[in-house]
Coordinates of C-alpha atoms in Angstrom, one line a residue:
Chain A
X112 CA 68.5 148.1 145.7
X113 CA 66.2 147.3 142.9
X114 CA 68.1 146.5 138.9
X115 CA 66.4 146.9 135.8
X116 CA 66.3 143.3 134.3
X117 CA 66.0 144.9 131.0
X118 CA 69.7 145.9 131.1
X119 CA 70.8 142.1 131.5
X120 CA 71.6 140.6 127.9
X121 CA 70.6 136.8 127.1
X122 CA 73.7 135.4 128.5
X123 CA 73.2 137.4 131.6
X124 CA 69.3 136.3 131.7
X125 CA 69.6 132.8 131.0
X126 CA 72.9 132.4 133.3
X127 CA 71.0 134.1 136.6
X128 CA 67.3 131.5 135.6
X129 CA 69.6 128.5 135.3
X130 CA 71.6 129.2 138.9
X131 CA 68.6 130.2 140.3
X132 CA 66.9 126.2 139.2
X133 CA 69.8 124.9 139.9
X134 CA 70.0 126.0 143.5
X135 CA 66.2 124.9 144.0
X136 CA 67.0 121.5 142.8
X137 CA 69.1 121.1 145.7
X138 CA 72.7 121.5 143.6
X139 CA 75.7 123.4 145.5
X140 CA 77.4 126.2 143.6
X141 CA 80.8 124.9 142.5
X142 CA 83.5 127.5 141.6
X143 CA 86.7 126.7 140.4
X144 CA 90.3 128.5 139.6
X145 CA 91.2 129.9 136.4
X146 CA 93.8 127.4 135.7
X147 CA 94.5 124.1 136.3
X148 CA 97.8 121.9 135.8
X149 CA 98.3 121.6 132.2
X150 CA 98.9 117.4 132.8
X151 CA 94.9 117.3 133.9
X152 CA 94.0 118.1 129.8
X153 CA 96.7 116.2 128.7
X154 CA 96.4 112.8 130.1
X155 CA 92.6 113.1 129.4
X156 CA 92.8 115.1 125.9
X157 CA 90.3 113.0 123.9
X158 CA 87.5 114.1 126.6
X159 CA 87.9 117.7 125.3
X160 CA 85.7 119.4 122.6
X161 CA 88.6 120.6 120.9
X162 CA 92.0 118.9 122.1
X163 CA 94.1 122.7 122.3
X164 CA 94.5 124.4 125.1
X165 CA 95.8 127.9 126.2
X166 CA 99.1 127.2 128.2
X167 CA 101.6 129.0 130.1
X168 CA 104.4 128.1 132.8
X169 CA 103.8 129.4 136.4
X170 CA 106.1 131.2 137.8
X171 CA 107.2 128.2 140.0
X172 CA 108.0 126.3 137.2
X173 CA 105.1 124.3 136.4
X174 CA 103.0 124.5 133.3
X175 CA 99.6 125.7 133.5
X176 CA 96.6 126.0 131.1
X177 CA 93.8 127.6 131.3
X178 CA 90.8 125.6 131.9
X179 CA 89.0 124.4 128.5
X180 CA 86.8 121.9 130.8
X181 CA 84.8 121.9 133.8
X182 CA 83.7 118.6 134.1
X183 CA 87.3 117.4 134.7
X184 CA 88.3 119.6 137.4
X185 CA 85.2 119.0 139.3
X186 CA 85.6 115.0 138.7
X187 CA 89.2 115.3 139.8
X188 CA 88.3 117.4 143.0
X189 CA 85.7 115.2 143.6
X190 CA 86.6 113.1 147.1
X191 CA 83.7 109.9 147.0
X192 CA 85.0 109.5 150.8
X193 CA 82.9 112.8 151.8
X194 CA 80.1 110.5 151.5
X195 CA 76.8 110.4 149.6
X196 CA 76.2 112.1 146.1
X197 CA 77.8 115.1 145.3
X198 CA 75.4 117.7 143.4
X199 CA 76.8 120.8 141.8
X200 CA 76.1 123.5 139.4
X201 CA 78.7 126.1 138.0
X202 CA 78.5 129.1 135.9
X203 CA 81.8 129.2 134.2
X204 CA 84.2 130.7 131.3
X205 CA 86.4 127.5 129.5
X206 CA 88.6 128.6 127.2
X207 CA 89.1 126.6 123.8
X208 CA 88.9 126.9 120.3
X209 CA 85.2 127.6 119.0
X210 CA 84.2 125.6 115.9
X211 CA 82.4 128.3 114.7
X212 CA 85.4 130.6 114.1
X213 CA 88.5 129.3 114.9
X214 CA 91.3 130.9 117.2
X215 CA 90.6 130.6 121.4
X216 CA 87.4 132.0 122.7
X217 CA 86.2 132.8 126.0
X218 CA 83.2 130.2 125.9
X219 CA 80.7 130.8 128.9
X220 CA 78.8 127.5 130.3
X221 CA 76.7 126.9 133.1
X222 CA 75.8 123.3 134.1
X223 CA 75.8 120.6 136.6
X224 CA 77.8 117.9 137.9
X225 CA 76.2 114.9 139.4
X226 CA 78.8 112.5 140.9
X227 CA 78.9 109.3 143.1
X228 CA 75.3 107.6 142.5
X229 CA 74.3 104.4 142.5
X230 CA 70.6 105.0 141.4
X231 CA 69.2 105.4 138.0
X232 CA 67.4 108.0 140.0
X233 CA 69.7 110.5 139.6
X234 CA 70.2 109.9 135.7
X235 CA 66.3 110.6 135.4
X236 CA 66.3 114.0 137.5
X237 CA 69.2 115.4 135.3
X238 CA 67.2 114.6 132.1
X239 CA 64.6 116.6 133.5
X240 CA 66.5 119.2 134.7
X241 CA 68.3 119.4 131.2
X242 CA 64.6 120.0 129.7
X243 CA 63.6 122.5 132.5
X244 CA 67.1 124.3 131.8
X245 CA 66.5 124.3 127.7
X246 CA 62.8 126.0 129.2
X247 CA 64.4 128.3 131.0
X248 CA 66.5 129.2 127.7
X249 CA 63.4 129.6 125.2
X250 CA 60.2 128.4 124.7
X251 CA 60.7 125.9 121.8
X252 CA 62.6 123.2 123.0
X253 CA 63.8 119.8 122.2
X254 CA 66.2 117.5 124.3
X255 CA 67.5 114.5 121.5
X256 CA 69.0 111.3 123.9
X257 CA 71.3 108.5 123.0
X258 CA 71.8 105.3 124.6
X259 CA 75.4 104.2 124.0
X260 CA 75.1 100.5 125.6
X261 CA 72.6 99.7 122.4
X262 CA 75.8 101.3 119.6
X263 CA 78.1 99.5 121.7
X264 CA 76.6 96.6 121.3
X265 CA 75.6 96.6 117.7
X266 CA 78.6 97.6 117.0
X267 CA 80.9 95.0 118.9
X268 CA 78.9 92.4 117.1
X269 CA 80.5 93.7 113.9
X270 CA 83.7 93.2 115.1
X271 CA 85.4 96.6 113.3
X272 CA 88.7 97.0 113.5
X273 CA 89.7 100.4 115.4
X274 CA 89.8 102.5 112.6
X275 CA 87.0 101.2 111.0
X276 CA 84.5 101.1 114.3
X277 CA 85.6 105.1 114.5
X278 CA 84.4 105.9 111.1
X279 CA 81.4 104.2 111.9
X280 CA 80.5 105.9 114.6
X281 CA 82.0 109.2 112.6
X282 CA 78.9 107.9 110.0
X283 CA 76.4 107.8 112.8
X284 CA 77.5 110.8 114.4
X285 CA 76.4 112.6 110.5
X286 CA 73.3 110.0 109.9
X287 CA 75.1 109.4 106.8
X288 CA 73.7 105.5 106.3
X289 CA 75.0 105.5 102.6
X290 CA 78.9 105.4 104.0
X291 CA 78.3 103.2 106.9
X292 CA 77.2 100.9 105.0
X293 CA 79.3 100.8 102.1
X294 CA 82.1 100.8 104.8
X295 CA 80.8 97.7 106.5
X296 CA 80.4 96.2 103.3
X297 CA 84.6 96.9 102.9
X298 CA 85.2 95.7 106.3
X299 CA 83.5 92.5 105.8
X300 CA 81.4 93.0 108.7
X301 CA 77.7 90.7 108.9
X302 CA 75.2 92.4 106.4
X303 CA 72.0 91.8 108.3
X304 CA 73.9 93.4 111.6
X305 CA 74.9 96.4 109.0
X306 CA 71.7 96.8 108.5
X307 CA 70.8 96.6 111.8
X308 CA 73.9 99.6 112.7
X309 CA 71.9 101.7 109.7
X310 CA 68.4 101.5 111.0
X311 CA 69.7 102.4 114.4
X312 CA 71.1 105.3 112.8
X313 CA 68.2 107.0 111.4
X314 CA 65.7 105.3 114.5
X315 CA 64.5 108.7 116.1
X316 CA 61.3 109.9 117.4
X317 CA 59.4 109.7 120.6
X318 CA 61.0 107.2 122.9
X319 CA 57.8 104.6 122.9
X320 CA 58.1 104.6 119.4
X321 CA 61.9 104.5 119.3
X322 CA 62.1 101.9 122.0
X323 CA 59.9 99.4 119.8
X324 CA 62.3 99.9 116.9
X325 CA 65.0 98.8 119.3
X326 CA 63.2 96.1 120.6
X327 CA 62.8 94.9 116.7
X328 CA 66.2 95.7 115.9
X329 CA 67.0 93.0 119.3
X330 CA 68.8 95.1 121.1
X331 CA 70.0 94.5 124.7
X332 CA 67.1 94.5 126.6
X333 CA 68.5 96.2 129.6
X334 CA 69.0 99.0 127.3
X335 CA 65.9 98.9 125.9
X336 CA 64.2 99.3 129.1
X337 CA 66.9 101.2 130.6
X338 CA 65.8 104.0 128.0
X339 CA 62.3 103.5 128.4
X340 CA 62.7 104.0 132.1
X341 CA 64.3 107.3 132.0
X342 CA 62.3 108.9 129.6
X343 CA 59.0 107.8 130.5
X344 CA 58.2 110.8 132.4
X345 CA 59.8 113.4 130.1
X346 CA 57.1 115.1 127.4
X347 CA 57.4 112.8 124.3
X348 CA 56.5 115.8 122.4
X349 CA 60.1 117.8 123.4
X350 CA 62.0 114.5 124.0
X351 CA 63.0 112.2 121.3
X352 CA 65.7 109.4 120.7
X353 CA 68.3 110.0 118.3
X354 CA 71.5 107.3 117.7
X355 CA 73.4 110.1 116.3
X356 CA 74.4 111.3 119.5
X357 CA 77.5 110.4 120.5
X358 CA 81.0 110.8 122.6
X359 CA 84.0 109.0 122.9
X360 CA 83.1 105.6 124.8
X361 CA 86.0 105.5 127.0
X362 CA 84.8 108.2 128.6
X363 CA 81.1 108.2 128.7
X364 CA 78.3 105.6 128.6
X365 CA 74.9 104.6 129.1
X366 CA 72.8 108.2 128.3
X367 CA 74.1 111.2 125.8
X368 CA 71.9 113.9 125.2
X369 CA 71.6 117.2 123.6
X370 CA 69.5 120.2 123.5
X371 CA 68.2 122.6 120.9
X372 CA 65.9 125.5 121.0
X373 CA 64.7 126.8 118.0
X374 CA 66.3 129.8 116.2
X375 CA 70.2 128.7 117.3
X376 CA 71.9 126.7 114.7
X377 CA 73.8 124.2 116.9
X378 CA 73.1 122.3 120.0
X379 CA 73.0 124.8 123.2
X380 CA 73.3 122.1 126.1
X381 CA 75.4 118.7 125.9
X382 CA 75.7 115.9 128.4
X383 CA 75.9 112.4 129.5
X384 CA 76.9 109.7 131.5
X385 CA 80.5 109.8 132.4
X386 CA 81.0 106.6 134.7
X387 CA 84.0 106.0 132.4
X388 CA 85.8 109.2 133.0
X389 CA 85.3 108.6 137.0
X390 CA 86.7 105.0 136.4
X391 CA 89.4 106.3 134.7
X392 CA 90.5 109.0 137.5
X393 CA 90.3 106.4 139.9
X394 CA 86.9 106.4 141.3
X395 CA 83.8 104.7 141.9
X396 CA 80.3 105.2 141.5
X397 CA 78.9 106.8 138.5
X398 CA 78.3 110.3 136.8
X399 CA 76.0 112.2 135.0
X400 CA 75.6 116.1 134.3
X401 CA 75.3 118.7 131.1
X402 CA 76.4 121.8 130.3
X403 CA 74.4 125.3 128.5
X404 CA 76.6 127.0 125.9
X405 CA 75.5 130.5 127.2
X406 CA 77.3 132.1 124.2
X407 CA 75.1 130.5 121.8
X408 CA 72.0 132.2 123.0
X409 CA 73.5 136.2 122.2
X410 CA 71.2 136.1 118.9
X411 CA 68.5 134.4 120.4
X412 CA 65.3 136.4 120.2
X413 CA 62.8 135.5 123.0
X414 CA 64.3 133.8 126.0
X415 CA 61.9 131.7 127.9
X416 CA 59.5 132.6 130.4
X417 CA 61.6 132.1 133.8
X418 CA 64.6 133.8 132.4
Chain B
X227 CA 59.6 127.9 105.3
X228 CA 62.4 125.5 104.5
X229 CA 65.5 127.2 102.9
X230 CA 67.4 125.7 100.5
X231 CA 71.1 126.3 99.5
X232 CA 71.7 125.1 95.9
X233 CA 75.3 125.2 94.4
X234 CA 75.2 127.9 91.7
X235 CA 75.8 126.5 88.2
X236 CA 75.4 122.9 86.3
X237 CA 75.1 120.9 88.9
X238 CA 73.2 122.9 90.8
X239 CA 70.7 122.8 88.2
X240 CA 70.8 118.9 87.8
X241 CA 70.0 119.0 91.6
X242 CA 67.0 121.4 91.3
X243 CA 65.5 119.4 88.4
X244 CA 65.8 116.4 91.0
X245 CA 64.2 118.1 93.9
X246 CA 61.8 119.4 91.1
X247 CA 60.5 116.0 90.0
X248 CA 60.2 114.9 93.8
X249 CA 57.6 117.2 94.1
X250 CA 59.5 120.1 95.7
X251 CA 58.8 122.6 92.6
X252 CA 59.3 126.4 92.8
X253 CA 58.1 127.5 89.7
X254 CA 59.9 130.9 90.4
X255 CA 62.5 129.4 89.7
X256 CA 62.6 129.5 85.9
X257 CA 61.6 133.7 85.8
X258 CA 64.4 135.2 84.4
X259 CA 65.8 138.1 86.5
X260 CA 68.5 138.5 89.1
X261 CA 66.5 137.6 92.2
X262 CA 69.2 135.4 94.6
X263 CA 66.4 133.4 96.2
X264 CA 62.9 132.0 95.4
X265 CA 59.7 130.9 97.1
X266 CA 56.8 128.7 96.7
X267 CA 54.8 129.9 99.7
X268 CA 52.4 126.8 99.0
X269 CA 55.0 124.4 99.6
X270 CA 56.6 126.4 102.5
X271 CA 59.9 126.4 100.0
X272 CA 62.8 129.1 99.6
X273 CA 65.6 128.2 97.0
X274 CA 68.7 129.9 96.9
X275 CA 71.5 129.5 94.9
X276 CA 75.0 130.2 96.6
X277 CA 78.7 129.1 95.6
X278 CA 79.3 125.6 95.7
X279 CA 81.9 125.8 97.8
X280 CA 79.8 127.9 100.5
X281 CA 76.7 125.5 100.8
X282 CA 78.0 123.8 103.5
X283 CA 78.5 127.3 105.3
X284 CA 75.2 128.4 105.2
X285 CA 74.0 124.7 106.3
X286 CA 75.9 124.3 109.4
X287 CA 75.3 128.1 110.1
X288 CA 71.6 127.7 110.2
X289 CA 70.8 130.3 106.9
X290 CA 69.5 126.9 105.0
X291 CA 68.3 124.1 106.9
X292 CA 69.1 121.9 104.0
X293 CA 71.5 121.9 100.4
X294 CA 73.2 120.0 98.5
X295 CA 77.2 119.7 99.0
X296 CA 79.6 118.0 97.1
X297 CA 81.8 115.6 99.1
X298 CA 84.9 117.7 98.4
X299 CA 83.9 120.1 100.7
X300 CA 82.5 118.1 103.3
X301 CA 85.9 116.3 103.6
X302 CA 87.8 119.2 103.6
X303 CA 85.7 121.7 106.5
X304 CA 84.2 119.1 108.1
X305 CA 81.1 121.4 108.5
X306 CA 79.0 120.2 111.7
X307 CA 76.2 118.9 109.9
X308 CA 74.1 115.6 108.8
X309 CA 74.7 114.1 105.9
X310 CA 71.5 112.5 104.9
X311 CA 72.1 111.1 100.9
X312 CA 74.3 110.5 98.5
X313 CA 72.6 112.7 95.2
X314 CA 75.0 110.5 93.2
X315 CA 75.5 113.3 90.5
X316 CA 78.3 115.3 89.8
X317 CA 80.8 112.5 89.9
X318 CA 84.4 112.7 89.9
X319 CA 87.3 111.9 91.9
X320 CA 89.9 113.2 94.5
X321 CA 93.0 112.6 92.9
X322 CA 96.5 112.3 93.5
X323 CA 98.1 113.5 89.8
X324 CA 101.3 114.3 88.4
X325 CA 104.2 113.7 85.5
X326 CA 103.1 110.4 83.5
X327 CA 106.9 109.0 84.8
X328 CA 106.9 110.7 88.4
X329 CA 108.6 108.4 90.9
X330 CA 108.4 109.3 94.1
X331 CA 111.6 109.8 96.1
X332 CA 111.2 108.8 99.8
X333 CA 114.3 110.3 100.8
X334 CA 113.0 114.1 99.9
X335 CA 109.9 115.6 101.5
X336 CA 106.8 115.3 98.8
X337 CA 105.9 119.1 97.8
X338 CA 101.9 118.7 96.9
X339 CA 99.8 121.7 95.6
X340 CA 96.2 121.4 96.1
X341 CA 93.2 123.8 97.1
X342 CA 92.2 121.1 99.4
X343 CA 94.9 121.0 102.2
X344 CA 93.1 118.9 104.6
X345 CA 92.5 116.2 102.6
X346 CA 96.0 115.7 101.3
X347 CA 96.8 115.9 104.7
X348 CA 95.2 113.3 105.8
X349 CA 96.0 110.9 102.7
X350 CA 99.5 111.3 103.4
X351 CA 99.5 111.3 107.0
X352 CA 97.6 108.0 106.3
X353 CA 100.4 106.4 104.8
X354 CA 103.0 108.3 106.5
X355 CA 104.1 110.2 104.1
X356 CA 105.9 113.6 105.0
X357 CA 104.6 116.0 102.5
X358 CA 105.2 119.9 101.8
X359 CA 101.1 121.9 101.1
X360 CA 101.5 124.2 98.8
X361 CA 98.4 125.8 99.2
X362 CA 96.7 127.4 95.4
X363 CA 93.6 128.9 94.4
X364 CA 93.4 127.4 90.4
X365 CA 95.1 125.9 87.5
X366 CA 97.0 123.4 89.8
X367 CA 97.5 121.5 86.8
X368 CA 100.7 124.0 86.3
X369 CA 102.1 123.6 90.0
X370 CA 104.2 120.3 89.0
X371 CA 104.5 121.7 85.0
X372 CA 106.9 124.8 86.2
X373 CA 108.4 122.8 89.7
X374 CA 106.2 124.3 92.0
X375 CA 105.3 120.7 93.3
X376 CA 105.8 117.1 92.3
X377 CA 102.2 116.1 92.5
X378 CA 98.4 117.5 93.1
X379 CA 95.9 116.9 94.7
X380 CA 92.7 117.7 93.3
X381 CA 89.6 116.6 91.5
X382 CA 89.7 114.4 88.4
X383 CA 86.5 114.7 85.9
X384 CA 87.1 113.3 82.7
X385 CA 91.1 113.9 83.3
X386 CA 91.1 115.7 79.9
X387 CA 93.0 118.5 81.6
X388 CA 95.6 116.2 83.0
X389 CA 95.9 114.9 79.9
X390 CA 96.4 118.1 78.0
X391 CA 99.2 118.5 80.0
X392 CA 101.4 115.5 80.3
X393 CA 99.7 114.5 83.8
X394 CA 97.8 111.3 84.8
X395 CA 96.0 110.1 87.9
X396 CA 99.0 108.5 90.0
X397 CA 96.6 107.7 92.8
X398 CA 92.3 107.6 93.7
X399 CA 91.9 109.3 96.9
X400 CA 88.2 109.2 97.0
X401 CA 85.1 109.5 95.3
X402 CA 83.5 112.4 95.3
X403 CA 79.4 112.9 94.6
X404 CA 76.6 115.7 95.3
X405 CA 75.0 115.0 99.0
X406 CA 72.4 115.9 100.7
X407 CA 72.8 117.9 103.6
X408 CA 70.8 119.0 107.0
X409 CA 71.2 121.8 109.4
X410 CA 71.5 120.0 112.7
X411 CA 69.2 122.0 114.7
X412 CA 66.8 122.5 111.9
X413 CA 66.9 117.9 111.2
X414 CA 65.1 117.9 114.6
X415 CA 62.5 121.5 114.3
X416 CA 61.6 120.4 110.8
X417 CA 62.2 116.5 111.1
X418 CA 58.9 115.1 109.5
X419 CA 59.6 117.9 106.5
X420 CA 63.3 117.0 106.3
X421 CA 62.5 113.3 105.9
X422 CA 59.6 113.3 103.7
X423 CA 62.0 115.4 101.6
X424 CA 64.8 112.4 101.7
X425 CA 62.7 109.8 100.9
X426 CA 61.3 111.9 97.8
X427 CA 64.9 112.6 96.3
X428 CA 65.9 109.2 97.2
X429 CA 63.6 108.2 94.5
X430 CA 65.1 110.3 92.3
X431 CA 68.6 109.1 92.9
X432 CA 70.2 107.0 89.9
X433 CA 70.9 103.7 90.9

């Protein structure tokens, strides 16, 4: 049986090229239930996007909700006594309120999951599969990365308080420098490490470049070369740092990145390192994977050239 | 071609002149006629001016990669954008106003009238206050006048209004200014543009 490709739409397109590299990358399909126990989002709500979720009571009683997440079933079904890394890609609807308009949405994502690895290794081969996956989604690119150890750290040496460290990272998150640093002005915090949380702020560009800025600004030096390490092989030209990146640090760590092709208004693939999450659910190793926000593509004129 | 949402009016013209001076001219600008958007092909500009209140819409949406928003709006949407600078002009405040005397009675829920919801929201869930919205589209001035509400919230000027009818500024939320603002998707396509553009306006920016 032969199909006509021409009567797939983007979603379609770009969901069947990204299964296809994920399954030549050596990733196991993962496929999950509809609905998961309503307790799973709640004990973990700040992970989610957006913190509602669809919910209904079984008919045995228990309440229900339908899945807003995938990362968190897979980490909670994830058994590190199987042995060795676990490796797995999805193609999945999540259900949860789109910023765009409001109201519950059936949200299509595909992605993978990379759980219990020691080695950097596998941090590096996800960045580069996130970059082959925005390829696979157009042919203008970019992939934006984060280190989060270097904000931690600038920003524990400012000693916040709770509030005030979330508005600062609510600042970086909008590269709005004139607020952070009136706020740290406010808060009292050390001017010349201030300006050092500002200039971190607006540091982006190729990750040489953006790695000697760090290196001035004395950041950790693990970090430094930490991000040096795991970029050095991606294309400077679609890969740059950007401190504006950001999630909620007791759930992720190390690496967040983000992807954007050209001619979408907002980010089409998200991810990071989630050792925190794993920690959190009890266990070890660490944790890395992204997802593609296949709904994001419908307007997208040219896909790219494996799709 | 970077598009430009401008808010439509005073202000919006204030901005222009700013952008203008940095060296980010559109001559077309000036023509009188009813075009809604204008071009300066040499400078790879297109200006458009759109209702204040909907800049930040066509920024986050991708239809401008940048425009100028005042903080008002940002506050209240929370549009999923960068902001990049404070324009420092069109100054005011976000106020909390009402009757010169008005004491506020903790044992009653506070009714507050405001077009910004969110933000009175979030001031009084700040200080634990429970507090009654009344949602309105104008003249909130008249909301605690006729017993609609016991207080607004909205933006203070000069207070001239407020003080044309009895009221005074009972509380300073926050300041509110012009800022610049970026499409994210378009910050990192057109980044070198974007940031030229920044540090040219910066320059402009009263001190």
């Amino acid at each position: 049986m032969t199909i006509d490709t021409e009567i797939f739409n983007n979603e379609e397109k770009i969901s069947f090229a990204l299964r296809a590299l994920y399954r030549e990358r050596g990733f196991k399909p993962y496929r999950m239930r509809r609905f998961e126990e309503y307790e799973l989002y709640m004990k973990n709500k700040d992970f989610l996007l957006s913190p509602e979720v669809i919910s209904f009571t079984d008919t045995n009683g228990k309440l229900m909700a339908l899945k807003p997440d995938v990362t968190l079933s897979i980490v909670r079904a994830y058994r590190p006594a199987s042995g060795g890394v676990q490796k797995l890609y999805y193609d999945e609807n999540v259900y949860r309120v789109s910023e765009r308009t409001g109201g519950f949405r059936e949200i299509r994502q595909a992605g993978v999951e990379c759980l219990g690895f020691r080695d950097e290794a596998c941090i590096r081969d996800v960045l580069s599969l996130a970059l082959e996956s925005l390829a696979r989604i157009s042919g203008e690119y970019r992939l934006c990365v984060s280190q989060l150890d270097v904000v931690e750290a600038l920003l524990d040496a400012l000693a916040l308080s709770d509030d005030a460290r979330a508005e600062a990272l609510r600042c970086m998150g909008e590269k709005n420098v004139h607020e952070l640093r009136a706020l740290c002005e406010s808060a009292g915090a050390d001017a010349a490490g201030a300006e050092k949380l500002c200039r971190l702020t607006l540091c982006s560009g190729a990750p040489a470049d953006a790695a000697r800025e760090l290196a001035a600004l004395g950041c950790p030096e693990e970090a430094v070369k930490a991000v040096e390490r795991l970029t050095k092989d991606l294309s400077p030209e679609r890969v740059s740092l950007d401190f504006s990146i950001l999630g909620d640090m007791r759930y992720y760590n190390a690496i967040a990145f983000r992807g954007y092709v050209r001619g979408v208004p907002s980010s089409v693939l998200t991810g990071g390192c989630y050792d925190r999450l794993l920690a959190r659910m009890g266990k070890p190793g660490r944790a890395v994977g992204f997802a593609c926000c296949l709904d994001r593509l419908e307007r997208l004129e040219e896909v790219g050239e494996n799709a | 071609m970077l598009n430009i949402a401008l808010p439509k009016g005073r202000l919006g013209e204030k901005v222009y002149a700013m952008f203008e001076r940095a060296g980010f001219e559109c001559p077309a600008i000036h023509e009188e006629n009813r075009k809604l958007y204008f071009e300066n092909e040499a400078l790879g500009l297109r200006y458009f001016w759109v209702k204040p209140s909907d800049v930040a819409i066509y920024v986050a949406r991708g239809a401008a990669d940048i425009g100028v928003a005042g903080k008002d709006i940002l506050l209240e949407y929370r549009p999923d954008v960068y902001e990049l600078l404070d324009l420092r002009v069109g100054r005011c405040r976000m106020c909390v106003a009402g009757p010169r005397d008005f004491r506020d009675d903790p044992g009653r829920t506070l009714r507050v009238a405001t077009k910004f919801s969110n933000i009175a929201s979030g001031y009084y869930a700040s200080i634990g206050r429970d507090i009654d919205v009344i949602g309105l589209n104008g003249s909130i001035e008249l909301a605690p006048i006729l017993g609609l509400s016991d207080v607004i919230v909205d933006i203070v000027e000069t207070g001239t209004t407020l003080k044309e009818n009895n009221l005074a500024v009972l509380e300073t939320i926050v300041p509110i200014s012009a800022r610049l603002i970026s499409n994210k998707a378009s910050y990192v396509f057109y980044k070198a543009r974007i940031e030229e553009l920044v540090r040219a306006i910066s320059r402009e920016v009263e001190t």
